[in-house]
Amino acid sequence: MNANTKNTLRRIRSTGLAAALLAFAWSFDATAAGPGAETCKNCHEEQVDTFKASIHGKKAHPQTPASTGECSSCHGDGTEHVRKRGEGGVGIVNPSSKKLAAAEKDKICLTCHESNRHLSFWDSGKHRKNDVSCTNCHSTHGGKDALLKITNPQIAPLVNTAKVPQQEVCFSCHKDIRALVMRPSHHPIVEGKVKCTSCHNPHGALSAAMVNAESVKELCTTCHADKRGPFMFEHAPVEESCLNCHNPHGSRAVKLLNEKVPNLCQDCHDAAKHPGTMYDADNNFRAPSGTTSGPNTRFIARSCMNCHNEIHGSNSPGGRGRRFVR
Amino acid sequence: MTRKTSTLVLTALAAAVSSALAQEATAPFTGYVAITGLSTHVTSQNRFRLEEFRDFESGVTGSLRVRTENDAWWHNLFGENLGRDDQSIELKGGRYGVFKYSVYNEDIIHNLTFGAITPFSGVGTNNLTFAGSAPPPTDITTWNSFDYSVKHSNVGGTAEIQPGAASPFYVRVTANRKESTGIKPLGAAGTSPGGPSYELPAPIDWTTTDWSAEAGYSTKTMHVSANVLVSKFSDANDFLLWRTPAVRTGPNVESSTLAGDNDLRRLGVNAIFKQLPLDSSLALRGTYTKLTNSFPIGTTFLSVTGTLPNGVGNTRLANPSVPVFDGEVINKSFSAALNSNYAHGLSSKIYYNWYKRDNESSHVVFTPSGPGSGGTCDLNPVTNAALTTCSTEFLHFRKSNVGGEVYLRLNRANKLTLGLDYLDTERERIDFDRSKETKASLEWKSGMFEVADFRVKYQHLERKSDFLLAGNSDIFNRYLYRFDAAPLKRDQVKAVVDASPIEFLDLGLEVNVKRNRYTETVLGRDRDKREEVSLSASYGNPEKYRITAFGDIEHTSYDSSHWVGATTTFPNTNAAGTTYLWDSKVHDRNWLVGIAGDWPVMERLTIKASAIIQRGDGGVDFFANSTVANAQNIVAYDDFKKRAFNLRAVYAASKQIQLTLGAAYEKYTYNDIQLDGYIYPVLTGVNQGFLSGAYANPSYRATIIYGTVAYRF
């Protein structure tokens, strides 16, 4: 074969190769920038499989990454990355990377989700202000319900629920709340009956502590409607805030009280006769005979609540209603 | 909703879904069906702490998860603890981008005490009585046994629809009906003031029905929505009627308030505008809530005279100024927040919150008369002399809150946040009618260490309050400052470190310190503090094995000052020891250590384990300014120790069959001076009371063996 023939064949081969590459490139969806999921799957099989299993992988939804660019919707154009066989992560981003600032991570998700009504108050929320990003709590690849990212085994007593423990996501940062929820008196969060999002909106809210209501009492009485009133005789601190007496996350005292009764009550009530009495150890059931006290119904059992039961408000007529004894 | 009904609902829903799916392309079903058997052995006098929210009764239960989806639709059915008190069933699904729905039945059991006893008959009704003459017998072997518990059964659903996946419009509706049934403890004084007390089983028979709807328009640049909530609470029993042990002659039926019916209407409007100048967003919210009820006011009450146990019952007239109480409370709120980004690394948030509560309920004045005594409560505002009336007092308040935060990113790794907040509260209350709180905070967040992030936040709060009773003729009123509104200085520090020094290792440390000083308080709570340290560590590849540990120690204390004795002698101690100042310090220490691990031993076998050790110690130290008082400190105040271990093996016998075998052990010991040595018929003579054992003797030891066979498809 002479040199001219060889050159011609070489040109045909190069042209053909170029044409093939072009055809390969043009074969992608016009909206996709970069290689599709099937290409990424060659090296990232698990990530692609989990992506396809999630809502992000549903092509029927015209706004999902599956419909608009697949992997490149979130990770950027991976053409260079493929060309360089993955070396150095060229031309792509990892939204979970610690090297990426929180706002930059959020921007990736908000490209699609900014119009989501759940994220309406995101700008005003504490999480955004504290640089908590979407990928701190969510994972498109292998996340649980609502794509929650739960990687650690759950530290909990035996619970008979298979529900996704949403609280494990929150406890990864809010460690003090984990301890409170494990106290003897607690809301059934670990038991799977109440979630953190039952009271809080982690995506942002204008209320303090991002609660799902305008005031603490309105929030609590969403479930505890029996405490709403209106009562003929109100108890002022109850009406202003339940947190004056209760810790909703957990406590040792019954009924989630901040402090045991009578001490809690005596912090506000002091008067002649029994509100100001020093109920010490001599007032218990086992008080030895001969003491000046002995069992005192203002101290034993439910203490003040032995008589003043209607502490959230009363509808009984007259003084007995005013003193919450009926 | 009964279990039978919920099963019928579930069947109907499954049928509906099946027919819906029949319209679609064939979709595969995945999920599991499982049967679990439990064998529980408990040693306890009152195991409510073990089963407060958990149904561990020996027996069999079932669970299932069935999911089906195609390119357009998805449905997921989940159910667990089927046939048990804590049953949960939910069917949810939708059409991607267009429609979402959820229907559910969620049962919550809340056990408060097992094996309570009472001399009364009629337990579970709103009418308690006992046979024979008063008081009832003190032989508890003749008493009736029952449990204090409440079961909440929620049935409801949600639907959300958009005209199309790209449509900014949406409508969402929710409905929930909660039926609560059970018995709770209700304390009642035999006579007032002083005298015996009775712990009565009060019925719970509540229904809460909520309807809400929201319509909105949401795009990347704005969100506008309106929502409405209608909630109705009803109690089948307005009052608990009970025969009082205090009366031997004459009328003897007392009446105690139970939860009252109410209606709530709420209207809310939200508006958020984004992409404003300076890369700003403006968020606005307004709400209007109206709570109402109405009931005829009681015209009589029982007044007990004479010397117990030979009490004489008198029907005393209450003489209310109006026959019907029309309750009406209106809450209004408005909030606004402006978030701006000025330049690279500098941003801010400015906010305003306003909240107003007006109680427009019927103002009632009682002028008791007739046989017996009591029923008054009003005092002359100048002399504090008792008047012959008792009037309602309602709380109105208004809160105005304004504040701002500035965020300054010094460099990529370091960020400073400065905050200033001002809260002005005006309230109609006899002691503090206005409080002004100023809060300043500074936070430094840093990621300058490659393997660790940390942040430190300091917050200082000062509250100034206008006190109205400085010149009151009642000494107590002059010096008693209620902590919820009293002048206050607070300092709070929080420090957090999160580190990942090597691959698969995560460490965390959190320190919280808070100190409150009620600077002008003479009587009442004058300081409290909280100090807490939490540690966490996790190691392992989540796809292989992973172990996590957590530890927490917390110390709290509440200090307060009090006066015993007549007001005329304040603040002088007398030799007889009947008037003196005294202080108390309520202190608590809590420890928690926990560890959990998942270990795939072999390809088909995974071991999961969790262990928790917890302890709480509380007490009260008294300091009495009297040599006669002889204060005795309390050393056991809600003291407890808990050990909880859970170990299970999960074996994939085949692709379809998964077997789980597990064992759990829990030991909970409780020691509290208010419940130790519990006596049901307590005291004798004029002070003889009748208790029922609420919350008493909660220590337990439990061993639970369980096994599950799950079929996966």
PDB file of C-alpha atoms in Angstrom, chain A residues 16-261:
ATOM      1  CA  GLY A  16     -15.215   8.265  10.797  1.00  0.00           C
ATOM      2  CA  LEU A  17     -14.115   8.381  14.384  1.00  0.00           C
ATOM      3  CA  ALA A  18     -15.026  12.039  14.630  1.00  0.00           C
ATOM      4  CA  ALA A  19     -18.365  11.368  13.026  1.00  0.00           C
ATOM      5  CA  ALA A  20     -18.990   8.520  15.425  1.00  0.00           C
ATOM      6  CA  LEU A  21     -18.149  10.686  18.401  1.00  0.00           C
ATOM      7  CA  LEU A  22     -20.389  13.431  17.116  1.00  0.00           C
ATOM      8  CA  ALA A  23     -23.202  10.997  16.588  1.00  0.00           C
ATOM      9  CA  PHE A  24     -22.626   9.672  20.057  1.00  0.00           C
ATOM     10  CA  ALA A  25     -22.838  13.175  21.468  1.00  0.00           C
ATOM     11  CA  TRP A  26     -25.934  14.083  19.441  1.00  0.00           C
ATOM     12  CA  SER A  27     -27.663  10.917  20.589  1.00  0.00           C
ATOM     13  CA  PHE A  28     -28.150  12.490  24.090  1.00  0.00           C
ATOM     14  CA  ASP A  29     -31.310  14.274  25.002  1.00  0.00           C
ATOM     15  CA  ALA A  30     -31.117  17.863  23.937  1.00  0.00           C
ATOM     16  CA  THR A  31     -31.713  18.992  27.543  1.00  0.00           C
ATOM     17  CA  ALA A  32     -28.863  16.912  28.942  1.00  0.00           C
ATOM     18  CA  ALA A  33     -25.458  18.451  29.269  1.00  0.00           C
ATOM     19  CA  GLY A  34     -22.961  15.691  29.590  1.00  0.00           C
ATOM     20  CA  PRO A  35     -23.140  11.925  29.735  1.00  0.00           C
ATOM     21  CA  GLY A  36     -26.337  10.235  30.817  1.00  0.00           C
ATOM     22  CA  ALA A  37     -26.984   8.008  33.781  1.00  0.00           C
ATOM     23  CA  GLU A  38     -26.126   4.857  31.884  1.00  0.00           C
ATOM     24  CA  THR A  39     -22.628   6.188  31.281  1.00  0.00           C
ATOM     25  CA  CYS A  40     -22.208   7.196  34.910  1.00  0.00           C
ATOM     26  CA  LYS A  41     -23.424   3.771  35.961  1.00  0.00           C
ATOM     27  CA  ASN A  42     -20.303   2.184  34.532  1.00  0.00           C
ATOM     28  CA  CYS A  43     -18.436   3.429  37.593  1.00  0.00           C
ATOM     29  CA  HIS A  44     -21.187   4.605  39.963  1.00  0.00           C
ATOM     30  CA  GLU A  45     -23.656   1.748  39.760  1.00  0.00           C
ATOM     31  CA  GLU A  46     -25.014   2.056  43.301  1.00  0.00           C
ATOM     32  CA  GLN A  47     -25.501   5.803  43.044  1.00  0.00           C
ATOM     33  CA  VAL A  48     -27.351   5.495  39.758  1.00  0.00           C
ATOM     34  CA  ASP A  49     -29.549   2.683  41.068  1.00  0.00           C
ATOM     35  CA  THR A  50     -30.497   4.663  44.190  1.00  0.00           C
ATOM     36  CA  PHE A  51     -31.098   7.737  42.069  1.00  0.00           C
ATOM     37  CA  LYS A  52     -33.460   5.840  39.806  1.00  0.00           C
ATOM     38  CA  ALA A  53     -35.284   4.372  42.790  1.00  0.00           C
ATOM     39  CA  SER A  54     -35.959   7.837  44.202  1.00  0.00           C
ATOM     40  CA  ILE A  55     -38.441  10.412  42.963  1.00  0.00           C
ATOM     41  CA  HIS A  56     -35.558  12.198  41.276  1.00  0.00           C
ATOM     42  CA  GLY A  57     -35.307   9.272  38.899  1.00  0.00           C
ATOM     43  CA  LYS A  58     -38.920   9.365  37.714  1.00  0.00           C
ATOM     44  CA  LYS A  59     -39.156  10.443  34.122  1.00  0.00           C
ATOM     45  CA  ALA A  60     -42.929  10.831  34.278  1.00  0.00           C
ATOM     46  CA  HIS A  61     -42.395  13.945  36.365  1.00  0.00           C
ATOM     47  CA  PRO A  62     -41.296  16.576  33.852  1.00  0.00           C
ATOM     48  CA  GLN A  63     -39.307  18.495  36.447  1.00  0.00           C
ATOM     49  CA  THR A  64     -37.182  15.715  37.891  1.00  0.00           C
ATOM     50  CA  PRO A  65     -33.496  15.346  37.068  1.00  0.00           C
ATOM     51  CA  ALA A  66     -34.428  12.171  35.194  1.00  0.00           C
ATOM     52  CA  SER A  67     -36.349  14.310  32.726  1.00  0.00           C
ATOM     53  CA  THR A  68     -34.023  17.260  32.527  1.00  0.00           C
ATOM     54  CA  GLY A  69     -30.429  16.095  32.549  1.00  0.00           C
ATOM     55  CA  GLU A  70     -30.129  13.120  34.835  1.00  0.00           C
ATOM     56  CA  CYS A  71     -26.900  13.119  36.828  1.00  0.00           C
ATOM     57  CA  SER A  72     -25.695  16.366  35.371  1.00  0.00           C
ATOM     58  CA  SER A  73     -28.726  18.190  36.783  1.00  0.00           C
ATOM     59  CA  CYS A  74     -27.058  18.125  40.193  1.00  0.00           C
ATOM     60  CA  HIS A  75     -23.479  17.182  39.511  1.00  0.00           C
ATOM     61  CA  GLY A  76     -22.792  19.315  36.504  1.00  0.00           C
ATOM     62  CA  ASP A  77     -21.507  18.409  33.067  1.00  0.00           C
ATOM     63  CA  GLY A  78     -19.516  15.237  33.483  1.00  0.00           C
ATOM     64  CA  THR A  79     -18.133  15.048  29.962  1.00  0.00           C
ATOM     65  CA  GLU A  80     -14.608  15.950  31.052  1.00  0.00           C
ATOM     66  CA  HIS A  81     -14.936  13.637  34.005  1.00  0.00           C
ATOM     67  CA  VAL A  82     -15.760  10.752  31.673  1.00  0.00           C
ATOM     68  CA  ARG A  83     -13.088  11.738  29.203  1.00  0.00           C
ATOM     69  CA  LYS A  84     -10.466  11.727  31.915  1.00  0.00           C
ATOM     70  CA  ARG A  85     -11.837   8.444  33.223  1.00  0.00           C
ATOM     71  CA  GLY A  86     -12.823  10.022  36.537  1.00  0.00           C
ATOM     72  CA  GLU A  87      -9.467  11.420  37.423  1.00  0.00           C
ATOM     73  CA  GLY A  88      -9.676  14.383  39.756  1.00  0.00           C
ATOM     74  CA  GLY A  89     -13.438  14.809  39.496  1.00  0.00           C
ATOM     75  CA  VAL A  90     -12.933  17.254  36.687  1.00  0.00           C
ATOM     76  CA  GLY A  91     -15.919  19.397  35.791  1.00  0.00           C
ATOM     77  CA  ILE A  92     -18.360  17.989  38.317  1.00  0.00           C
ATOM     78  CA  VAL A  93     -19.489  18.796  41.814  1.00  0.00           C
ATOM     79  CA  ASN A  94     -20.498  16.635  44.734  1.00  0.00           C
ATOM     80  CA  PRO A  95     -23.345  18.382  46.650  1.00  0.00           C
ATOM     81  CA  SER A  96     -22.334  16.476  49.803  1.00  0.00           C
ATOM     82  CA  SER A  97     -18.733  17.584  49.675  1.00  0.00           C
ATOM     83  CA  LYS A  98     -17.468  19.379  52.747  1.00  0.00           C
ATOM     84  CA  LYS A  99     -15.411  21.599  50.490  1.00  0.00           C
ATOM     85  CA  LEU A 100     -18.559  23.157  49.128  1.00  0.00           C
ATOM     86  CA  ALA A 101     -20.090  26.017  51.096  1.00  0.00           C
ATOM     87  CA  ALA A 102     -23.610  25.487  52.370  1.00  0.00           C
ATOM     88  CA  ALA A 103     -25.077  28.172  50.143  1.00  0.00           C
ATOM     89  CA  GLU A 104     -23.444  26.601  47.105  1.00  0.00           C
ATOM     90  CA  LYS A 105     -24.903  23.219  48.003  1.00  0.00           C
ATOM     91  CA  ASP A 106     -28.345  24.713  48.531  1.00  0.00           C
ATOM     92  CA  LYS A 107     -28.185  26.428  45.185  1.00  0.00           C
ATOM     93  CA  ILE A 108     -27.975  23.064  43.476  1.00  0.00           C
ATOM     94  CA  CYS A 109     -31.171  21.843  45.099  1.00  0.00           C
ATOM     95  CA  LEU A 110     -32.952  25.174  44.901  1.00  0.00           C
ATOM     96  CA  THR A 111     -32.462  25.274  41.155  1.00  0.00           C
ATOM     97  CA  CYS A 112     -35.473  22.986  41.048  1.00  0.00           C
ATOM     98  CA  HIS A 113     -36.951  23.209  44.537  1.00  0.00           C
ATOM     99  CA  GLU A 114     -37.036  26.932  45.111  1.00  0.00           C
ATOM    100  CA  SER A 115     -40.665  27.063  44.027  1.00  0.00           C
ATOM    101  CA  ASN A 116     -41.583  24.267  46.430  1.00  0.00           C
ATOM    102  CA  ARG A 117     -44.055  25.589  48.990  1.00  0.00           C
ATOM    103  CA  HIS A 118     -42.254  23.675  51.766  1.00  0.00           C
ATOM    104  CA  LEU A 119     -39.223  25.883  51.217  1.00  0.00           C
ATOM    105  CA  SER A 120     -41.070  29.200  51.133  1.00  0.00           C
ATOM    106  CA  PHE A 121     -39.560  30.317  54.439  1.00  0.00           C
ATOM    107  CA  TRP A 122     -36.130  28.784  53.874  1.00  0.00           C
ATOM    108  CA  ASP A 123     -34.392  32.170  53.668  1.00  0.00           C
ATOM    109  CA  SER A 124     -35.802  33.175  57.064  1.00  0.00           C
ATOM    110  CA  GLY A 125     -35.090  29.918  58.837  1.00  0.00           C
ATOM    111  CA  LYS A 126     -32.428  29.165  61.413  1.00  0.00           C
ATOM    112  CA  HIS A 127     -30.981  26.287  59.460  1.00  0.00           C
ATOM    113  CA  ARG A 128     -30.048  28.414  56.474  1.00  0.00           C
ATOM    114  CA  LYS A 129     -28.594  31.058  58.763  1.00  0.00           C
ATOM    115  CA  ASN A 130     -26.503  28.409  60.494  1.00  0.00           C
ATOM    116  CA  ASP A 131     -25.223  27.000  57.202  1.00  0.00           C
ATOM    117  CA  VAL A 132     -27.173  23.769  57.502  1.00  0.00           C
ATOM    118  CA  SER A 133     -27.591  22.698  53.908  1.00  0.00           C
ATOM    119  CA  CYS A 134     -29.999  20.318  52.192  1.00  0.00           C
ATOM    120  CA  THR A 135     -27.407  17.566  52.083  1.00  0.00           C
ATOM    121  CA  ASN A 136     -26.923  17.668  55.843  1.00  0.00           C
ATOM    122  CA  CYS A 137     -30.337  16.029  56.222  1.00  0.00           C
ATOM    123  CA  HIS A 138     -31.221  14.609  52.818  1.00  0.00           C
ATOM    124  CA  SER A 139     -29.573  12.208  50.442  1.00  0.00           C
ATOM    125  CA  THR A 140     -30.756  11.561  46.925  1.00  0.00           C
ATOM    126  CA  HIS A 141     -28.723   8.366  46.922  1.00  0.00           C
ATOM    127  CA  GLY A 142     -30.132   5.916  49.405  1.00  0.00           C
ATOM    128  CA  GLY A 143     -32.060   8.265  51.619  1.00  0.00           C
ATOM    129  CA  LYS A 144     -34.976   6.931  53.644  1.00  0.00           C
ATOM    130  CA  ASP A 145     -38.508   8.346  53.592  1.00  0.00           C
ATOM    131  CA  ALA A 146     -38.398  11.949  52.366  1.00  0.00           C
ATOM    132  CA  LEU A 147     -34.817  11.115  51.350  1.00  0.00           C
ATOM    133  CA  LEU A 148     -33.641  11.524  54.918  1.00  0.00           C
ATOM    134  CA  LYS A 149     -30.005  10.701  55.519  1.00  0.00           C
ATOM    135  CA  ILE A 150     -29.741   8.289  58.414  1.00  0.00           C
ATOM    136  CA  THR A 151     -26.434   6.467  58.615  1.00  0.00           C
ATOM    137  CA  ASN A 152     -26.040   5.603  62.280  1.00  0.00           C
ATOM    138  CA  PRO A 153     -27.662   2.716  64.143  1.00  0.00           C
ATOM    139  CA  GLN A 154     -30.352   3.985  66.476  1.00  0.00           C
ATOM    140  CA  ILE A 155     -29.528   4.235  70.181  1.00  0.00           C
ATOM    141  CA  ALA A 156     -32.910   3.414  71.670  1.00  0.00           C
ATOM    142  CA  PRO A 157     -34.635   0.901  73.896  1.00  0.00           C
ATOM    143  CA  LEU A 158     -36.759  -1.746  72.210  1.00  0.00           C
ATOM    144  CA  VAL A 159     -39.377  -0.013  70.131  1.00  0.00           C
ATOM    145  CA  ASN A 160     -42.017  -1.791  68.106  1.00  0.00           C
ATOM    146  CA  THR A 161     -41.996   0.500  65.142  1.00  0.00           C
ATOM    147  CA  ALA A 162     -40.384   0.175  61.740  1.00  0.00           C
ATOM    148  CA  LYS A 163     -41.051   3.792  60.845  1.00  0.00           C
ATOM    149  CA  VAL A 164     -38.095   5.803  59.687  1.00  0.00           C
ATOM    150  CA  PRO A 165     -36.653   7.457  62.826  1.00  0.00           C
ATOM    151  CA  GLN A 166     -36.732  11.029  61.575  1.00  0.00           C
ATOM    152  CA  GLN A 167     -35.380  12.238  64.901  1.00  0.00           C
ATOM    153  CA  GLU A 168     -32.015  10.565  64.219  1.00  0.00           C
ATOM    154  CA  VAL A 169     -31.355  13.186  61.549  1.00  0.00           C
ATOM    155  CA  CYS A 170     -32.105  16.016  63.963  1.00  0.00           C
ATOM    156  CA  PHE A 171     -30.176  14.453  66.867  1.00  0.00           C
ATOM    157  CA  SER A 172     -26.982  14.409  64.841  1.00  0.00           C
ATOM    158  CA  CYS A 173     -26.773  18.136  65.593  1.00  0.00           C
ATOM    159  CA  HIS A 174     -29.239  18.640  68.446  1.00  0.00           C
ATOM    160  CA  LYS A 175     -27.490  16.325  70.889  1.00  0.00           C
ATOM    161  CA  ASP A 176     -29.051  17.821  74.024  1.00  0.00           C
ATOM    162  CA  ILE A 177     -32.510  17.050  72.663  1.00  0.00           C
ATOM    163  CA  ARG A 178     -31.578  13.369  72.227  1.00  0.00           C
ATOM    164  CA  ALA A 179     -30.859  13.210  75.949  1.00  0.00           C
ATOM    165  CA  LEU A 180     -34.117  14.956  76.843  1.00  0.00           C
ATOM    166  CA  VAL A 181     -36.240  12.676  74.677  1.00  0.00           C
ATOM    167  CA  MET A 182     -34.837   9.678  76.546  1.00  0.00           C
ATOM    168  CA  ARG A 183     -36.020  10.987  79.917  1.00  0.00           C
ATOM    169  CA  PRO A 184     -38.798   9.085  81.727  1.00  0.00           C
ATOM    170  CA  SER A 185     -41.410  11.721  80.887  1.00  0.00           C
ATOM    171  CA  HIS A 186     -41.368  12.403  77.159  1.00  0.00           C
ATOM    172  CA  HIS A 187     -43.398  12.740  74.009  1.00  0.00           C
ATOM    173  CA  PRO A 188     -43.523   9.413  72.102  1.00  0.00           C
ATOM    174  CA  ILE A 189     -40.875  10.444  69.589  1.00  0.00           C
ATOM    175  CA  VAL A 190     -38.646   7.373  69.906  1.00  0.00           C
ATOM    176  CA  GLU A 191     -41.794   5.235  69.836  1.00  0.00           C
ATOM    177  CA  GLY A 192     -42.633   6.620  66.405  1.00  0.00           C
ATOM    178  CA  LYS A 193     -45.875   8.407  67.293  1.00  0.00           C
ATOM    179  CA  VAL A 194     -44.652  11.984  67.266  1.00  0.00           C
ATOM    180  CA  LYS A 195     -42.002  13.428  64.984  1.00  0.00           C
ATOM    181  CA  CYS A 196     -39.795  16.458  65.282  1.00  0.00           C
ATOM    182  CA  THR A 197     -41.735  17.873  62.326  1.00  0.00           C
ATOM    183  CA  SER A 198     -44.980  17.486  64.271  1.00  0.00           C
ATOM    184  CA  CYS A 199     -43.949  20.698  66.046  1.00  0.00           C
ATOM    185  CA  HIS A 200     -41.064  22.185  64.054  1.00  0.00           C
ATOM    186  CA  ASN A 201     -40.520  23.087  60.437  1.00  0.00           C
ATOM    187  CA  PRO A 202     -36.870  22.370  59.619  1.00  0.00           C
ATOM    188  CA  HIS A 203     -37.233  24.135  56.272  1.00  0.00           C
ATOM    189  CA  GLY A 204     -37.850  27.456  57.940  1.00  0.00           C
ATOM    190  CA  ALA A 205     -40.551  29.395  59.701  1.00  0.00           C
ATOM    191  CA  LEU A 206     -41.044  32.882  61.072  1.00  0.00           C
ATOM    192  CA  SER A 207     -41.821  31.632  64.589  1.00  0.00           C
ATOM    193  CA  ALA A 208     -39.250  31.206  67.322  1.00  0.00           C
ATOM    194  CA  ALA A 209     -37.599  27.767  67.211  1.00  0.00           C
ATOM    195  CA  MET A 210     -39.257  27.340  63.812  1.00  0.00           C
ATOM    196  CA  VAL A 211     -42.417  25.930  65.351  1.00  0.00           C
ATOM    197  CA  ASN A 212     -45.485  25.261  63.242  1.00  0.00           C
ATOM    198  CA  ALA A 213     -47.659  27.921  64.897  1.00  0.00           C
ATOM    199  CA  GLU A 214     -47.581  31.552  65.906  1.00  0.00           C
ATOM    200  CA  SER A 215     -47.356  30.868  69.632  1.00  0.00           C
ATOM    201  CA  VAL A 216     -46.401  27.987  71.876  1.00  0.00           C
ATOM    202  CA  LYS A 217     -49.911  27.592  73.267  1.00  0.00           C
ATOM    203  CA  GLU A 218     -51.475  27.455  69.817  1.00  0.00           C
ATOM    204  CA  LEU A 219     -48.937  24.805  68.845  1.00  0.00           C
ATOM    205  CA  CYS A 220     -49.464  22.592  71.892  1.00  0.00           C
ATOM    206  CA  THR A 221     -53.251  22.819  71.820  1.00  0.00           C
ATOM    207  CA  THR A 222     -53.268  21.581  68.236  1.00  0.00           C
ATOM    208  CA  CYS A 223     -53.015  18.122  69.817  1.00  0.00           C
ATOM    209  CA  HIS A 224     -53.938  18.961  73.410  1.00  0.00           C
ATOM    210  CA  ALA A 225     -57.244  20.591  72.504  1.00  0.00           C
ATOM    211  CA  ASP A 226     -58.636  19.861  75.959  1.00  0.00           C
ATOM    212  CA  LYS A 227     -56.339  22.591  77.326  1.00  0.00           C
ATOM    213  CA  ARG A 228     -57.528  25.292  74.926  1.00  0.00           C
ATOM    214  CA  GLY A 229     -60.337  26.751  76.990  1.00  0.00           C
ATOM    215  CA  PRO A 230     -61.681  29.381  77.022  1.00  0.00           C
ATOM    216  CA  PHE A 231     -62.062  28.833  80.739  1.00  0.00           C
ATOM    217  CA  MET A 232     -64.143  30.890  83.109  1.00  0.00           C
ATOM    218  CA  PHE A 233     -61.122  31.039  85.435  1.00  0.00           C
ATOM    219  CA  GLU A 234     -57.788  31.179  83.608  1.00  0.00           C
ATOM    220  CA  HIS A 235     -54.305  30.507  84.880  1.00  0.00           C
ATOM    221  CA  ALA A 236     -52.260  33.360  83.412  1.00  0.00           C
ATOM    222  CA  PRO A 237     -48.884  31.628  82.841  1.00  0.00           C
ATOM    223  CA  VAL A 238     -50.733  28.795  81.065  1.00  0.00           C
ATOM    224  CA  GLU A 239     -52.309  31.240  78.652  1.00  0.00           C
ATOM    225  CA  GLU A 240     -49.057  33.056  77.918  1.00  0.00           C
ATOM    226  CA  SER A 241     -46.816  30.016  77.328  1.00  0.00           C
ATOM    227  CA  CYS A 242     -46.863  26.307  78.116  1.00  0.00           C
ATOM    228  CA  LEU A 243     -43.060  26.498  78.446  1.00  0.00           C
ATOM    229  CA  ASN A 244     -43.416  28.326  81.746  1.00  0.00           C
ATOM    230  CA  CYS A 245     -44.078  24.937  83.336  1.00  0.00           C
ATOM    231  CA  HIS A 246     -43.321  22.269  80.742  1.00  0.00           C
ATOM    232  CA  ASN A 247     -40.352  21.052  78.723  1.00  0.00           C
ATOM    233  CA  PRO A 248     -41.868  19.481  75.602  1.00  0.00           C
ATOM    234  CA  HIS A 249     -38.741  17.460  74.777  1.00  0.00           C
ATOM    235  CA  GLY A 250     -38.581  15.532  78.028  1.00  0.00           C
ATOM    236  CA  SER A 251     -38.024  15.691  81.737  1.00  0.00           C
ATOM    237  CA  ARG A 252     -37.810  13.530  84.858  1.00  0.00           C
ATOM    238  CA  ALA A 253     -40.880  14.998  86.513  1.00  0.00           C
ATOM    239  CA  VAL A 254     -44.280  13.690  85.420  1.00  0.00           C
ATOM    240  CA  LYS A 255     -46.210  15.510  82.718  1.00  0.00           C
ATOM    241  CA  LEU A 256     -43.019  16.992  81.236  1.00  0.00           C
ATOM    242  CA  LEU A 257     -42.794  19.507  84.044  1.00  0.00           C
ATOM    243  CA  ASN A 258     -39.608  21.590  84.306  1.00  0.00           C
ATOM    244  CA  GLU A 259     -39.580  21.150  88.049  1.00  0.00           C
ATOM    245  CA  LYS A 260     -41.422  18.932  90.484  1.00  0.00           C
ATOM    246  CA  VAL A 261     -44.543  20.044  92.250  1.00  0.00           C
TER     247      VAL A 261
END
